[in-house]
PDB file of C-alpha atoms and ligand atoms in Angstrom:
ATOM      1  CA  MET A 286       0.000   0.000   0.000  1.00  0.00           C
ATOM      2  CA  ALA A 287       1.271   3.473  -0.868  1.00  0.00           C
ATOM      3  CA  SER A 288       1.578   5.648   2.217  1.00  0.00           C
ATOM      4  CA  PRO A 289       0.312   9.237   2.075  1.00  0.00           C
ATOM      5  CA  GLU A 290       3.952  10.334   2.288  1.00  0.00           C
ATOM      6  CA  GLN A 291       4.832   8.272  -0.806  1.00  0.00           C
ATOM      7  CA  VAL A 292       1.916   9.721  -2.734  1.00  0.00           C
ATOM      8  CA  LYS A 293       2.972  13.199  -1.683  1.00  0.00           C
ATOM      9  CA  GLN A 294       6.514  12.522  -2.910  1.00  0.00           C
ATOM     10  CA  TYR A 295       5.131  11.109  -6.157  1.00  0.00           C
ATOM     11  CA  LEU A 296       3.301  14.389  -6.789  1.00  0.00           C
ATOM     12  CA  ALA A 297       6.316  16.448  -5.741  1.00  0.00           C
ATOM     13  CA  TYR A 298       8.502  14.637  -8.275  1.00  0.00           C
ATOM     14  CA  TRP A 299       6.080  14.876 -11.191  1.00  0.00           C
ATOM     15  CA  PHE A 300       5.142  18.500 -10.525  1.00  0.00           C
ATOM     16  CA  GLN A 301       8.830  19.300 -10.925  1.00  0.00           C
ATOM     17  CA  LEU A 302       8.719  17.782 -14.405  1.00  0.00           C
ATOM     18  CA  GLY A 303       5.716  19.932 -15.262  1.00  0.00           C
ATOM     19  CA  LYS A 304       2.974  17.291 -14.926  1.00  0.00           C
ATOM     20  CA  PRO A 305      -0.156  18.965 -13.554  1.00  0.00           C
ATOM     21  CA  LEU A 306      -2.859  17.542 -11.363  1.00  0.00           C
ATOM     22  CA  ILE A 307      -6.228  17.447 -13.141  1.00  0.00           C
ATOM     23  CA  PHE A 308      -9.405  18.009 -11.129  1.00  0.00           C
ATOM     24  CA  ASP A 309     -12.915  16.881 -12.035  1.00  0.00           C
ATOM     25  CA  GLN A 310     -13.949  20.071 -13.770  1.00  0.00           C
ATOM     26  CA  GLY A 311     -10.898  19.949 -16.026  1.00  0.00           C
ATOM     27  CA  GLU A 312      -9.061  22.374 -13.788  1.00  0.00           C
ATOM     28  CA  SER A 313      -5.335  21.779 -13.948  1.00  0.00           C
ATOM     29  CA  VAL A 314      -3.143  22.613 -10.976  1.00  0.00           C
ATOM     30  CA  LEU A 315       0.627  22.792 -11.004  1.00  0.00           C
ATOM     31  CA  PRO A 316       2.031  24.415  -7.859  1.00  0.00           C
ATOM     32  CA  GLN A 317       5.431  25.961  -8.436  1.00  0.00           C
ATOM     33  CA  PRO A 318       7.894  25.905  -6.882  1.00  0.00           C
ATOM     34  CA  VAL A 319       7.444  22.523  -5.225  1.00  0.00           C
ATOM     35  CA  VAL A 320      10.418  22.738  -2.901  1.00  0.00           C
ATOM     36  CA  GLU A 321      11.829  25.748  -1.109  1.00  0.00           C
ATOM     37  CA  GLY A 322      15.132  24.983   0.601  1.00  0.00           C
ATOM     38  CA  ASP A 323      14.561  22.192   3.079  1.00  0.00           C
ATOM     39  CA  HIS A 324      10.760  22.072   2.942  1.00  0.00           C
ATOM     40  CA  TYR A 325       7.871  21.889   0.536  1.00  0.00           C
ATOM     41  CA  SER A 326       6.578  25.269  -0.682  1.00  0.00           C
ATOM     42  CA  PRO A 327       3.365  26.715   0.814  1.00  0.00           C
ATOM     43  CA  LYS A 328       1.719  26.362  -2.612  1.00  0.00           C
ATOM     44  CA  PHE A 329       2.551  22.673  -2.757  1.00  0.00           C
ATOM     45  CA  GLU A 330       1.378  22.113   0.830  1.00  0.00           C
ATOM     46  CA  ALA A 331      -1.890  23.952   0.062  1.00  0.00           C
ATOM     47  CA  CYS A 332      -2.425  21.710  -2.963  1.00  0.00           C
ATOM     48  CA  TRP A 333      -1.736  18.607  -0.861  1.00  0.00           C
ATOM     49  CA  GLN A 334      -4.180  19.773   1.840  1.00  0.00           C
ATOM     50  CA  ARG A 335      -6.821  20.304  -0.845  1.00  0.00           C
ATOM     51  CA  ILE A 336      -6.275  16.728  -2.049  1.00  0.00           C
ATOM     52  CA  LEU A 337      -6.513  15.310   1.472  1.00  0.00           C
ATOM     53  CA  ALA A 338      -9.655  17.338   2.197  1.00  0.00           C
ATOM     54  CA  SER A 339     -11.478  15.630  -0.670  1.00  0.00           C
ATOM     55  CA  GLY A 340      -9.815  12.244  -0.221  1.00  0.00           C
ATOM     56  CA  GLY A 341      -8.220  12.661  -3.627  1.00  0.00           C
ATOM     57  CA  SER A 342     -11.048  10.972  -5.493  1.00  0.00           C
ATOM     58  CA  ASN A 343     -11.638  13.974  -7.746  1.00  0.00           C
ATOM     59  CA  CYS A 344      -8.155  14.433  -9.162  1.00  0.00           C
ATOM     60  CA  TYR A 345      -5.394  12.548 -10.937  1.00  0.00           C
ATOM     61  CA  LEU A 346      -1.937  13.264 -12.285  1.00  0.00           C
ATOM     62  CA  ASP A 347      -1.934  14.198 -15.975  1.00  0.00           C
ATOM     63  CA  GLY A 348      -1.055  11.139 -18.059  1.00  0.00           C
ATOM     64  CA  THR A 349      -2.265   8.602 -15.502  1.00  0.00           C
ATOM     65  CA  ILE A 350      -5.611   6.879 -14.978  1.00  0.00           C
ATOM     66  CA  GLN A 351      -5.643   6.424 -11.203  1.00  0.00           C
ATOM     67  CA  THR A 352      -7.139   9.108  -9.001  1.00  0.00           C
ATOM     68  CA  ILE A 353      -5.031  10.199  -6.066  1.00  0.00           C
ATOM     69  CA  GLY A 354      -7.740   8.695  -3.862  1.00  0.00           C
ATOM     70  CA  GLU A 355      -7.139   5.297  -5.464  1.00  0.00           C
ATOM     71  CA  LEU A 356      -3.394   5.618  -4.912  1.00  0.00           C
ATOM     72  CA  LEU A 357      -4.091   6.201  -1.226  1.00  0.00           C
ATOM     73  CA  SER A 358      -6.044   2.948  -1.065  1.00  0.00           C
ATOM     74  CA  GLU A 359      -4.636  -0.470  -0.294  1.00  0.00           C
ATOM     75  CA  LYS A 360      -4.635  -1.573  -3.927  1.00  0.00           C
ATOM     76  CA  TRP A 361      -1.695   0.535  -4.977  1.00  0.00           C
ATOM     77  CA  GLU A 362       2.014   0.773  -4.312  1.00  0.00           C
ATOM     78  CA  MET A 363       4.746   3.030  -5.609  1.00  0.00           C
ATOM     79  CA  ALA A 364       7.424   1.518  -7.791  1.00  0.00           C
ATOM     80  CA  GLY A 365      10.233   2.936  -9.912  1.00  0.00           C
ATOM     81  CA  CYS A 366       9.640   3.350 -13.658  1.00  0.00           C
ATOM     82  CA  ALA A 367      11.908   0.982 -15.589  1.00  0.00           C
ATOM     83  CA  ARG A 368      12.705   3.712 -18.089  1.00  0.00           C
ATOM     84  CA  CYS A 369      13.302   6.746 -15.915  1.00  0.00           C
ATOM     85  CA  GLY A 370      13.339   5.668 -12.272  1.00  0.00           C
ATOM     86  CA  MET A 371      10.560   8.083 -11.308  1.00  0.00           C
ATOM     87  CA  PRO A 372       7.857   6.845  -8.938  1.00  0.00           C
ATOM     88  CA  VAL A 373       4.913   5.213 -10.741  1.00  0.00           C
ATOM     89  CA  PRO A 374       1.801   3.569  -9.339  1.00  0.00           C
ATOM     90  CA  MET A 375       1.759  -0.207  -9.398  1.00  0.00           C
ATOM     91  CA  LEU A 376      -1.053  -2.511  -8.339  1.00  0.00           C
ATOM     92  CA  SER A 377      -0.168  -4.225  -5.085  1.00  0.00           C
ATOM     93  CA  LEU A 378      -0.336  -7.499  -7.012  1.00  0.00           C
ATOM     94  CA  GLY A 379       2.864  -6.403  -8.758  1.00  0.00           C
ATOM     95  CA  VAL A 380       1.288  -5.403 -12.055  1.00  0.00           C
ATOM     96  CA  GLN A 381       2.093  -2.061 -13.607  1.00  0.00           C
ATOM     97  CA  SER A 382      -1.223  -0.647 -14.728  1.00  0.00           C
ATOM     98  CA  GLY A 383      -0.202   1.575 -17.557  1.00  0.00           C
ATOM     99  CA  PRO A 384       2.569   3.734 -18.860  1.00  0.00           C
ATOM    100  CA  CYS A 385       4.689   5.868 -16.593  1.00  0.00           C
ATOM    101  CA  PRO A 386       3.755   9.548 -16.854  1.00  0.00           C
ATOM    102  CA  CYS A 387       7.129   9.939 -18.605  1.00  0.00           C
ATOM    103  CA  PHE A 388       5.750   8.350 -21.783  1.00  0.00           C
ATOM    104  CA  ASP A 389       4.944  11.712 -23.383  1.00  0.00           C
ATOM    105  CA  LEU A 390       8.060  13.516 -22.187  1.00  0.00           C
ATOM    106  CA  PRO A 391      10.411  12.966 -25.133  1.00  0.00           C
ATOM    107  CA  THR A 392      13.278  14.816 -23.447  1.00  0.00           C
ATOM    108  CA  TRP A 393      13.041  12.734 -20.275  1.00  0.00           C
ATOM    109  CA  PRO A 394      15.065  11.169 -18.693  1.00  0.00           C
ATOM    110  CA  ASN A 395      17.667  13.849 -19.169  1.00  0.00           C
ATOM    111  CA  LEU A 396      20.670  13.544 -16.893  1.00  0.00           C
ATOM    112  CA  ASP A 397      21.934  16.976 -17.933  1.00  0.00           C
ATOM    113  CA  LEU A 398      19.104  18.664 -16.071  1.00  0.00           C
ATOM    114  CA  PRO A 399      18.836  18.903 -12.290  1.00  0.00           C
ATOM    115  CA  LEU A 400      16.764  15.933 -11.164  1.00  0.00           C
ATOM    116  CA  PRO A 401      13.535  16.453  -9.259  1.00  0.00           C
ATOM    117  CA  ARG A 402      14.275  16.357  -5.582  1.00  0.00           C
ATOM    118  CA  LEU A 403      12.617  16.260  -2.216  1.00  0.00           C
ATOM    119  CA  PRO A 404      13.157  18.791   0.526  1.00  0.00           C
ATOM    120  CA  VAL A 405      16.682  18.351   1.828  1.00  0.00           C
ATOM    121  CA  ASP A 406      16.936  16.411   5.019  1.00  0.00           C
ATOM    122  CA  SER A 407      19.823  18.450   6.322  1.00  0.00           C
ATOM    123  CA  ARG A 408      20.733  15.943   9.003  1.00  0.00           C
ATOM    124  CA  SER A 409      21.220  13.016   6.635  1.00  0.00           C
ATOM    125  CA  HIS A 410      22.904  15.408   4.192  1.00  0.00           C
ATOM    126  CA  LEU A 411      25.384  16.325   6.910  1.00  0.00           C
ATOM    127  CA  GLU A 412      25.930  12.674   7.663  1.00  0.00           C
ATOM    128  CA  GLN A 413      26.742  12.014   4.021  1.00  0.00           C
ATOM    129  CA  ILE A 414      29.328  14.797   4.091  1.00  0.00           C
ATOM    130  CA  ARG A 415      30.759  13.453   7.334  1.00  0.00           C
ATOM    131  CA  ALA A 416      30.978   9.951   5.851  1.00  0.00           C
ATOM    132  CA  ARG A 417      32.722  11.286   2.750  1.00  0.00           C
ATOM    133  CA  LEU A 418      35.230  13.236   4.864  1.00  0.00           C
ATOM    134  CA  SER A 419      36.033  10.252   7.052  1.00  0.00           C
ATOM    135  CA  ARG A 420      36.634   8.125   3.939  1.00  0.00           C
ATOM    136  CA  GLN A 421      39.180  10.681   2.728  1.00  0.00           C
ATOM    137  CA  GLN A 422      41.197  10.598   5.930  1.00  0.00           C
TER     138      GLN A 422
HETATM  139 ZN1  LIG B  72       9.190   6.784 -16.550  1.00  0.00          ZN
END
């Protein structure tokens, strides 16, 4: 089962590649920026709160068929796309339901561009630096 945190990260990643969230009435929402320093932006958090308030059943990520509400149910898990490594929904039975949202992004994956990221966890970042320094000694 995909945890709410995983679904939130899924949206954060795809928003950074320009994939909007589509609501029932055809309204498309793409909060930018997604990340500010070490936390999600207020716009992104507001969008996430709006999704949670409705249970997510009235919106889906552009290019996918599952509503966010379905992703929050027990039927779905998050897996890595075989082509680009981005998070994609997978049925808990281990079946990928459809194409990754990357299918219509001809320039993706592109390793020359900064990759989508999550808010920096400064503590683990510091630990990585510390580990690198101790390897050098
Ligand atoms: Zn992909």
